Amino acid sequence: MAVGGATRTLPWSWYVDPAALRLEQERIFGRLWQYAGRTDEVAEPGSFRATRVGHVPVVLVRDEEDELRAFLNVCRHRGSIVCEGSGKRSTLQCPYHAWTYGLDGRLITAPRSNREGGIETSDLGLLQLRAETWGPFVFVSPDADAGPLADFLEDVPERIASAGVDVDALRFLQRSESEIRANWKICVENFLECYHCPVAHPGFSAVVDVSPDSYLLEATTNRMSQYGPPRPEPRGAYDLTGEVERGQFHFLFPNTVINVMPGRPNLSIGPIFPLEPERTYRHLDYLVAPDAPQDWIEELLAFDAQVGAEDTRLVERVQEGVRSGLIDEGRLLPESERLVAHFQTLLVDTLA
Ligand code: FES
Ligand SMILES: [Fe+2]
């Protein structure tokens, strides 16, 4: 499934094909590190939070020893989801037939199993997944053999710290969720280029210098980053006063987005993953410096929501176009769209 030259896009059939999605679920979302939530969601021993990485249901748990764990949120009996939402409990009980698991994942009781036999409870604990943290951010990998999270993050933590953002000091504001009628890869590819910014994001482009000589693109193995300095004379509705000089927009393959806007210390982080071939879920957790003033916070959120709404329209239009089936593939500009090309190469290599 090689992609022709560097200037050709992926085959457009990959944006609609259920078989492509199944392969991505198996080789990408079923294996790689993905953002799963925040440590404050499971702060106390006994607290749990249901989440997911791609199509994989996950429950984050803070056990009695204060250790953060992640389990596949799937009952070993007949496969029901075990936990929904969040809460605090001393055990995790499946709502279907009340199989009950300890916070360490062990199966404690399976009603009637003593009377009937046939169930080896010691073999049937919740499947533990890899979970590691960077500051308040929890990442999960369904692959027990995944490398350390630090390798996956590359130098993103240092870049964000050196921009004046101390992730441990940030205050969580809100989670903004969206469902988009487009393939997840179209959403990722849209994030990875700012070629469209002058055309499609007038508000963003009034604040950030999106000209090709100022707006920097950088790709390493796993990380695709964009750096946007403020315009020499910003003329937008967003106040750039603060210690962060330049916007940083990182993407960690396969699906984690990390944004820092210029201005006061801030960060937004979240996943982009497929629900169906032509439907995508994403969210962003917004965090800001504890002393950030309320009017600036509202300005930041409104500014970002505007850009997000513009992007949703763009990617949904692309989906409509690529699903027409009469053209096999598109073209990429070698410089302005080189992060898109990088993502597509990583994707092809990972699926191979
Ligand atoms: S499926 Fe969970 S107890 Fe039956
Ligand atoms: Fe955009």
Short mmCIF file of C-alpha atoms and ligand atoms in Angstrom, two decimals:
data_model
loop_
_atom_site.label_atom_id
_atom_site.label_comp_id
_atom_site.label_asym_id
_atom_site.label_seq_id
_atom_site.Cartn_x
_atom_site.Cartn_y
_atom_site.Cartn_z
CA MET A 1 0.00 0.00 0.00
CA ALA A 2 2.83 2.37 -0.83
CA VAL A 3 1.97 5.96 -1.52
CA GLY A 4 3.35 7.13 -4.85
CA GLY A 5 5.68 10.15 -4.53
CA ALA A 6 5.98 12.52 -1.63
CA THR A 7 3.60 14.93 -3.30
CA ARG A 8 0.67 12.53 -3.56
CA THR A 9 -1.86 12.10 -0.79
CA LEU A 10 -3.06 8.79 0.59
CA PRO A 11 -5.60 7.06 -1.64
CA TRP A 12 -8.90 8.77 -0.99
CA SER A 13 -10.60 5.40 -0.58
CA TRP A 14 -8.78 5.11 2.77
CA TYR A 15 -10.99 7.89 4.12
CA VAL A 16 -14.19 5.94 3.61
CA ASP A 17 -13.24 2.27 3.67
CA PRO A 18 -14.34 0.23 6.74
CA ALA A 19 -11.47 -2.22 6.07
CA ALA A 20 -8.95 0.65 6.38
CA LEU A 21 -10.47 1.59 9.73
CA ARG A 22 -10.28 -2.00 11.00
CA LEU A 23 -6.59 -2.12 10.13
CA GLU A 24 -5.98 1.25 11.82
CA GLN A 25 -7.76 0.04 14.94
CA GLU A 26 -5.64 -3.09 15.08
CA ARG A 27 -2.23 -1.61 14.24
CA ILE A 28 -2.54 1.97 15.49
CA PHE A 29 -5.20 2.54 18.14
CA GLY A 30 -4.80 -0.94 19.61
CA ARG A 31 -1.05 -0.43 20.10
CA LEU A 32 0.28 3.09 20.46
CA TRP A 33 0.46 5.66 23.28
CA GLN A 34 -2.58 7.92 23.42
CA TYR A 35 -3.84 10.67 25.71
CA ALA A 36 -6.36 9.22 28.18
CA GLY A 37 -7.13 11.96 30.72
CA ARG A 38 -5.75 13.81 33.73
CA THR A 39 -4.47 12.70 37.11
CA ASP A 40 -6.96 15.03 38.89
CA GLU A 41 -9.77 12.86 37.48
CA VAL A 42 -8.52 10.00 39.67
CA ALA A 43 -6.96 11.94 42.53
CA GLU A 44 -8.13 9.93 45.56
CA PRO A 45 -7.47 6.25 46.30
CA GLY A 46 -10.56 4.36 45.11
CA SER A 47 -11.46 6.82 42.39
CA PHE A 48 -12.02 5.64 38.83
CA ARG A 49 -12.70 7.26 35.49
CA ALA A 50 -13.97 5.53 32.35
CA THR A 51 -12.31 6.76 29.17
CA ARG A 52 -11.06 5.28 25.91
CA VAL A 53 -8.07 5.33 23.62
CA GLY A 54 -9.33 4.99 20.06
CA HIS A 55 -11.89 2.19 20.10
CA VAL A 56 -10.36 0.63 23.23
CA PRO A 57 -12.49 1.16 26.39
CA VAL A 58 -10.28 2.04 29.37
CA VAL A 59 -10.85 2.63 33.05
CA LEU A 60 -8.30 4.66 34.98
CA VAL A 61 -8.13 3.71 38.64
CA ARG A 62 -6.29 5.08 41.67
CA ASP A 63 -5.78 1.99 43.82
CA GLU A 64 -5.54 1.77 47.63
CA GLU A 65 -1.75 2.17 47.44
CA ASP A 66 -2.20 5.44 45.53
CA GLU A 67 -0.94 3.86 42.34
CA LEU A 68 -2.49 4.95 39.05
CA ARG A 69 -3.54 1.99 36.92
CA ALA A 70 -5.32 1.55 33.62
CA PHE A 71 -7.42 -1.49 32.77
CA LEU A 72 -9.26 -2.58 29.69
CA ASN A 73 -12.80 -1.65 30.75
CA VAL A 74 -14.19 -4.96 29.52
CA CYS A 75 -15.67 -7.68 31.73
CA ARG A 76 -13.97 -11.06 31.47
CA HIS A 77 -17.37 -12.78 31.70
CA ARG A 78 -19.26 -11.89 28.51
CA GLY A 79 -17.60 -8.62 27.58
CA SER A 80 -19.77 -5.87 29.03
CA ILE A 81 -18.29 -2.47 29.73
CA VAL A 82 -17.63 -2.53 33.48
CA CYS A 83 -17.45 1.12 34.56
CA GLU A 84 -19.19 4.20 33.24
CA GLY A 85 -18.45 7.82 34.11
CA SER A 86 -16.43 8.36 37.25
CA GLY A 87 -16.73 7.79 40.97
CA LYS A 88 -15.12 6.38 44.06
CA ARG A 89 -15.49 2.73 45.07
CA SER A 90 -13.56 -0.02 46.76
CA THR A 91 -14.38 -2.49 43.96
CA LEU A 92 -15.38 -2.35 40.28
CA GLN A 93 -18.58 -4.25 39.64
CA CYS A 94 -19.91 -5.20 36.22
CA PRO A 95 -23.57 -4.13 35.93
CA TYR A 96 -24.53 -7.22 33.91
CA HIS A 97 -24.04 -10.24 36.26
CA ALA A 98 -22.14 -8.52 39.08
CA TRP A 99 -18.71 -9.97 38.53
CA THR A 100 -16.68 -7.85 40.91
CA TYR A 101 -13.06 -6.79 40.52
CA GLY A 102 -10.62 -5.27 43.00
CA LEU A 103 -8.93 -1.95 42.30
CA ASP A 104 -5.89 -4.04 41.41
CA GLY A 105 -7.97 -5.67 38.65
CA ARG A 106 -8.26 -9.07 40.36
CA LEU A 107 -11.62 -10.87 39.96
CA ILE A 108 -12.93 -11.12 43.53
CA THR A 109 -16.36 -12.65 43.05
CA ALA A 110 -18.42 -14.15 40.25
CA PRO A 111 -21.89 -14.91 41.65
CA ARG A 112 -22.83 -18.66 41.61
CA SER A 113 -19.34 -19.65 40.47
CA ASN A 114 -18.73 -21.46 43.81
CA ARG A 115 -21.92 -23.42 43.41
CA GLU A 116 -21.46 -24.27 39.74
CA GLY A 117 -17.67 -24.31 39.32
CA GLY A 118 -16.10 -23.93 35.88
CA ILE A 119 -14.79 -20.40 36.46
CA GLU A 120 -11.13 -20.00 37.42
CA THR A 121 -11.36 -16.58 39.10
CA SER A 122 -7.60 -16.26 39.53
CA ASP A 123 -7.13 -16.16 35.72
CA LEU A 124 -9.87 -13.69 34.98
CA GLY A 125 -8.77 -10.28 36.22
CA LEU A 126 -9.27 -7.10 34.23
CA LEU A 127 -6.58 -6.77 31.59
CA GLN A 128 -4.03 -4.22 32.75
CA LEU A 129 -2.82 -1.66 30.20
CA ARG A 130 0.28 0.53 30.26
CA ALA A 131 -0.34 3.90 31.90
CA GLU A 132 2.24 6.63 32.46
CA THR A 133 2.05 10.33 33.21
CA TRP A 134 3.64 13.59 32.15
CA GLY A 135 2.72 16.18 34.78
CA PRO A 136 -1.08 16.01 35.11
CA PHE A 137 -1.54 14.18 31.82
CA VAL A 138 -2.23 10.43 31.66
CA PHE A 139 -1.32 8.40 28.61
CA VAL A 140 -2.30 4.80 27.97
CA SER A 141 -0.94 2.23 25.57
CA PRO A 142 -2.83 -1.03 24.99
CA ASP A 143 0.49 -2.63 24.02
CA ALA A 144 2.30 -4.15 27.00
CA ASP A 145 5.57 -3.90 25.04
CA ALA A 146 5.27 -0.22 24.14
CA GLY A 147 8.43 1.81 24.83
CA PRO A 148 8.49 4.33 27.71
CA LEU A 149 6.15 7.31 27.49
CA ALA A 150 9.16 9.64 27.64
CA ASP A 151 10.32 8.31 24.26
CA PHE A 152 6.90 8.89 22.78
CA LEU A 153 6.76 12.48 24.09
CA GLU A 154 10.23 13.23 22.70
CA ASP A 155 11.21 16.79 23.70
CA VAL A 156 7.70 18.23 23.85
CA PRO A 157 7.81 18.58 27.68
CA GLU A 158 11.08 20.59 27.47
CA ARG A 159 9.78 22.78 24.67
CA ILE A 160 6.65 23.60 26.59
CA ALA A 161 8.55 24.21 29.84
CA SER A 162 11.06 26.47 28.12
CA ALA A 163 8.21 28.53 26.66
CA GLY A 164 7.21 29.42 30.24
CA VAL A 165 4.46 26.84 30.79
CA ASP A 166 4.79 24.76 33.97
CA VAL A 167 2.29 21.96 33.31
CA ASP A 168 2.17 20.99 37.00
CA ALA A 169 1.05 24.48 37.96
CA LEU A 170 -1.77 24.77 35.42
CA ARG A 171 -5.42 24.78 36.44
CA PHE A 172 -7.93 22.67 34.50
CA LEU A 173 -10.69 24.76 32.96
CA GLN A 174 -12.88 22.61 30.77
CA ARG A 175 -13.12 19.82 28.24
CA SER A 176 -14.50 20.79 24.84
CA GLU A 177 -15.80 17.78 22.92
CA SER A 178 -16.80 17.51 19.30
CA GLU A 179 -17.97 14.95 16.78
CA ILE A 180 -17.04 15.63 13.20
CA ARG A 181 -18.48 14.13 10.02
CA ALA A 182 -15.10 13.32 8.49
CA ASN A 183 -12.48 10.58 8.64
CA TRP A 184 -10.05 11.01 11.55
CA LYS A 185 -7.08 11.33 9.18
CA ILE A 186 -8.66 14.33 7.46
CA CYS A 187 -8.95 16.00 10.89
CA VAL A 188 -5.29 15.22 11.67
CA GLU A 189 -4.08 16.42 8.28
CA ASN A 190 -6.01 19.65 8.68
CA PHE A 191 -4.27 20.20 12.03
CA LEU A 192 -0.87 19.60 10.44
CA GLU A 193 -0.84 22.49 7.99
CA CYS A 194 -1.44 26.21 8.21
CA TYR A 195 -1.52 26.65 4.44
CA HIS A 196 -5.26 27.08 4.95
CA CYS A 197 -4.90 29.62 7.78
CA PRO A 198 -4.73 32.86 5.73
CA VAL A 199 -7.71 31.67 3.67
CA ALA A 200 -9.91 30.05 6.27
CA HIS A 201 -8.94 31.45 9.70
CA PRO A 202 -9.08 35.26 9.48
CA GLY A 203 -9.23 35.64 13.28
CA PHE A 204 -6.25 33.36 13.94
CA SER A 205 -4.25 34.95 11.13
CA ALA A 206 -4.87 38.42 12.55
CA VAL A 207 -3.02 37.39 15.71
CA VAL A 208 -0.48 34.76 14.62
CA ASP A 209 1.97 35.34 11.78
CA VAL A 210 1.03 32.52 9.40
CA SER A 211 3.22 33.63 6.49
CA PRO A 212 5.47 30.82 5.24
CA ASP A 213 8.68 32.62 6.27
CA SER A 214 7.63 33.08 9.90
CA TYR A 215 5.49 30.06 10.64
CA LEU A 216 7.80 27.10 11.25
CA LEU A 217 7.14 23.43 10.61
CA GLU A 218 9.25 20.72 12.20
CA ALA A 219 9.02 16.94 12.04
CA THR A 220 11.00 14.36 14.00
CA THR A 221 10.19 10.66 14.09
CA ASN A 222 6.96 10.79 16.03
CA ARG A 223 6.42 14.49 16.60
CA MET A 224 5.10 17.06 14.15
CA SER A 225 5.30 20.63 15.45
CA GLN A 226 4.31 24.07 14.26
CA TYR A 227 5.51 27.36 15.74
CA GLY A 228 3.59 30.54 15.13
CA PRO A 229 4.98 33.88 16.33
CA PRO A 230 2.57 36.74 16.96
CA ARG A 231 2.13 39.13 14.05
CA PRO A 232 4.38 42.20 14.37
CA GLU A 233 1.24 44.23 15.01
CA PRO A 234 -1.45 41.82 16.12
CA ARG A 235 -4.90 43.18 15.39
CA GLY A 236 -7.19 40.57 16.79
CA ALA A 237 -9.63 40.06 19.61
CA TYR A 238 -7.09 38.05 21.59
CA ASP A 239 -4.67 39.64 24.06
CA LEU A 240 -1.12 38.33 23.62
CA THR A 241 0.27 39.82 26.83
CA GLY A 242 2.14 37.19 28.83
CA GLU A 243 5.27 35.10 29.10
CA VAL A 244 4.57 32.75 26.18
CA GLU A 245 6.01 34.44 23.12
CA ARG A 246 5.20 31.99 20.37
CA GLY A 247 2.36 29.57 19.70
CA GLN A 248 3.35 25.88 19.72
CA PHE A 249 1.12 23.33 18.09
CA HIS A 250 2.34 19.76 18.52
CA PHE A 251 1.02 16.51 17.17
CA LEU A 252 2.27 13.18 18.51
CA PHE A 253 1.57 10.25 16.24
CA PRO A 254 -0.96 8.76 16.05
CA ASN A 255 -3.49 11.18 17.53
CA THR A 256 -2.45 13.49 20.37
CA VAL A 257 -2.74 17.26 19.90
CA ILE A 258 -0.99 19.69 22.27
CA ASN A 259 -1.46 23.43 21.78
CA VAL A 260 0.09 26.40 23.55
CA MET A 261 -1.16 29.81 22.49
CA PRO A 262 1.01 32.89 22.85
CA GLY A 263 0.12 35.01 25.89
CA ARG A 264 -0.39 33.87 29.46
CA PRO A 265 0.61 30.27 30.32
CA ASN A 266 -1.96 27.93 28.79
CA LEU A 267 -2.19 24.53 27.19
CA SER A 268 -4.82 22.41 25.51
CA ILE A 269 -4.43 18.70 24.93
CA GLY A 270 -6.57 15.93 23.52
CA PRO A 271 -7.06 13.06 21.11
CA ILE A 272 -8.53 12.72 17.63
CA PHE A 273 -9.96 9.27 16.99
CA PRO A 274 -12.35 7.49 14.65
CA LEU A 275 -15.88 6.50 15.65
CA GLU A 276 -16.70 5.25 12.17
CA PRO A 277 -14.91 5.60 8.82
CA GLU A 278 -16.59 8.96 8.27
CA ARG A 279 -17.13 10.11 11.85
CA THR A 280 -14.48 11.38 14.27
CA TYR A 281 -14.45 12.26 17.94
CA ARG A 282 -12.09 14.75 19.47
CA HIS A 283 -11.76 16.72 22.64
CA LEU A 284 -9.44 19.30 24.10
CA ASP A 285 -8.75 19.71 27.81
CA TYR A 286 -7.99 23.39 28.44
CA LEU A 287 -5.65 24.41 31.24
CA VAL A 288 -4.36 27.86 32.20
CA ALA A 289 -2.13 29.53 34.76
CA PRO A 290 -3.92 29.68 38.15
CA ASP A 291 -3.82 33.49 38.20
CA ALA A 292 -5.12 33.98 34.65
CA PRO A 293 -7.87 36.62 34.65
CA GLN A 294 -11.39 35.48 33.78
CA ASP A 295 -11.90 37.90 30.89
CA TRP A 296 -8.71 36.66 29.22
CA ILE A 297 -9.80 33.02 29.73
CA GLU A 298 -13.10 33.76 28.01
CA GLU A 299 -11.26 35.47 25.18
CA LEU A 300 -8.93 32.46 24.74
CA LEU A 301 -11.78 29.94 24.73
CA ALA A 302 -13.88 31.99 22.31
CA PHE A 303 -10.89 32.50 20.04
CA ASP A 304 -10.13 28.78 19.96
CA ALA A 305 -13.78 27.80 19.54
CA GLN A 306 -13.97 30.05 16.49
CA VAL A 307 -10.93 28.38 14.90
CA GLY A 308 -12.38 24.95 15.79
CA ALA A 309 -15.74 25.73 14.16
CA GLU A 310 -13.96 26.92 11.02
CA ASP A 311 -11.89 23.72 10.92
CA THR A 312 -14.95 21.51 11.32
CA ARG A 313 -16.54 23.07 8.24
CA LEU A 314 -13.30 22.63 6.28
CA VAL A 315 -12.81 18.96 7.06
CA GLU A 316 -16.45 18.03 6.54
CA ARG A 317 -16.23 19.58 3.07
CA VAL A 318 -13.11 17.51 2.35
CA GLN A 319 -14.91 14.35 3.42
CA GLU A 320 -17.75 15.09 1.03
CA GLY A 321 -15.25 15.59 -1.77
CA VAL A 322 -13.04 12.54 -1.22
CA ARG A 323 -16.00 10.17 -0.87
CA SER A 324 -17.22 11.01 -4.37
CA GLY A 325 -15.02 8.16 -5.62
CA LEU A 326 -14.16 9.60 -9.02
CA ILE A 327 -10.65 10.82 -8.17
CA ASP A 328 -8.09 8.47 -6.60
CA GLU A 329 -5.86 10.86 -4.68
CA GLY A 330 -4.83 14.48 -4.18
CA ARG A 331 -1.55 16.43 -4.15
CA LEU A 332 0.55 17.98 -1.38
CA LEU A 333 2.75 21.06 -1.50
CA PRO A 334 6.30 19.95 -0.69
CA GLU A 335 6.98 22.62 1.97
CA SER A 336 3.70 23.94 3.37
CA GLU A 337 2.23 20.46 3.64
CA ARG A 338 5.30 18.49 4.61
CA LEU A 339 3.91 17.56 8.03
CA VAL A 340 0.88 16.06 6.28
CA ALA A 341 3.25 14.02 4.13
CA HIS A 342 5.17 12.98 7.26
CA PHE A 343 1.97 11.82 8.95
CA GLN A 344 0.93 9.87 5.87
CA THR A 345 4.33 8.16 5.69
CA LEU A 346 4.16 7.21 9.39
CA LEU A 347 0.65 5.89 8.89
CA VAL A 348 1.63 3.77 5.90
CA ASP A 349 4.70 2.41 7.75
CA THR A 350 2.66 1.60 10.85
CA LEU A 351 -0.02 -0.22 8.88
CA ALA A 352 2.49 -2.18 6.80
S1 FES B 1 -20.66 -9.54 31.40
FE1 FES B 1 -19.87 -8.75 33.21
S2 FES B 1 -20.75 -9.94 34.74
FE2 FES B 1 -21.55 -10.79 32.92
FE FE B 2 -7.37 25.09 10.77
#
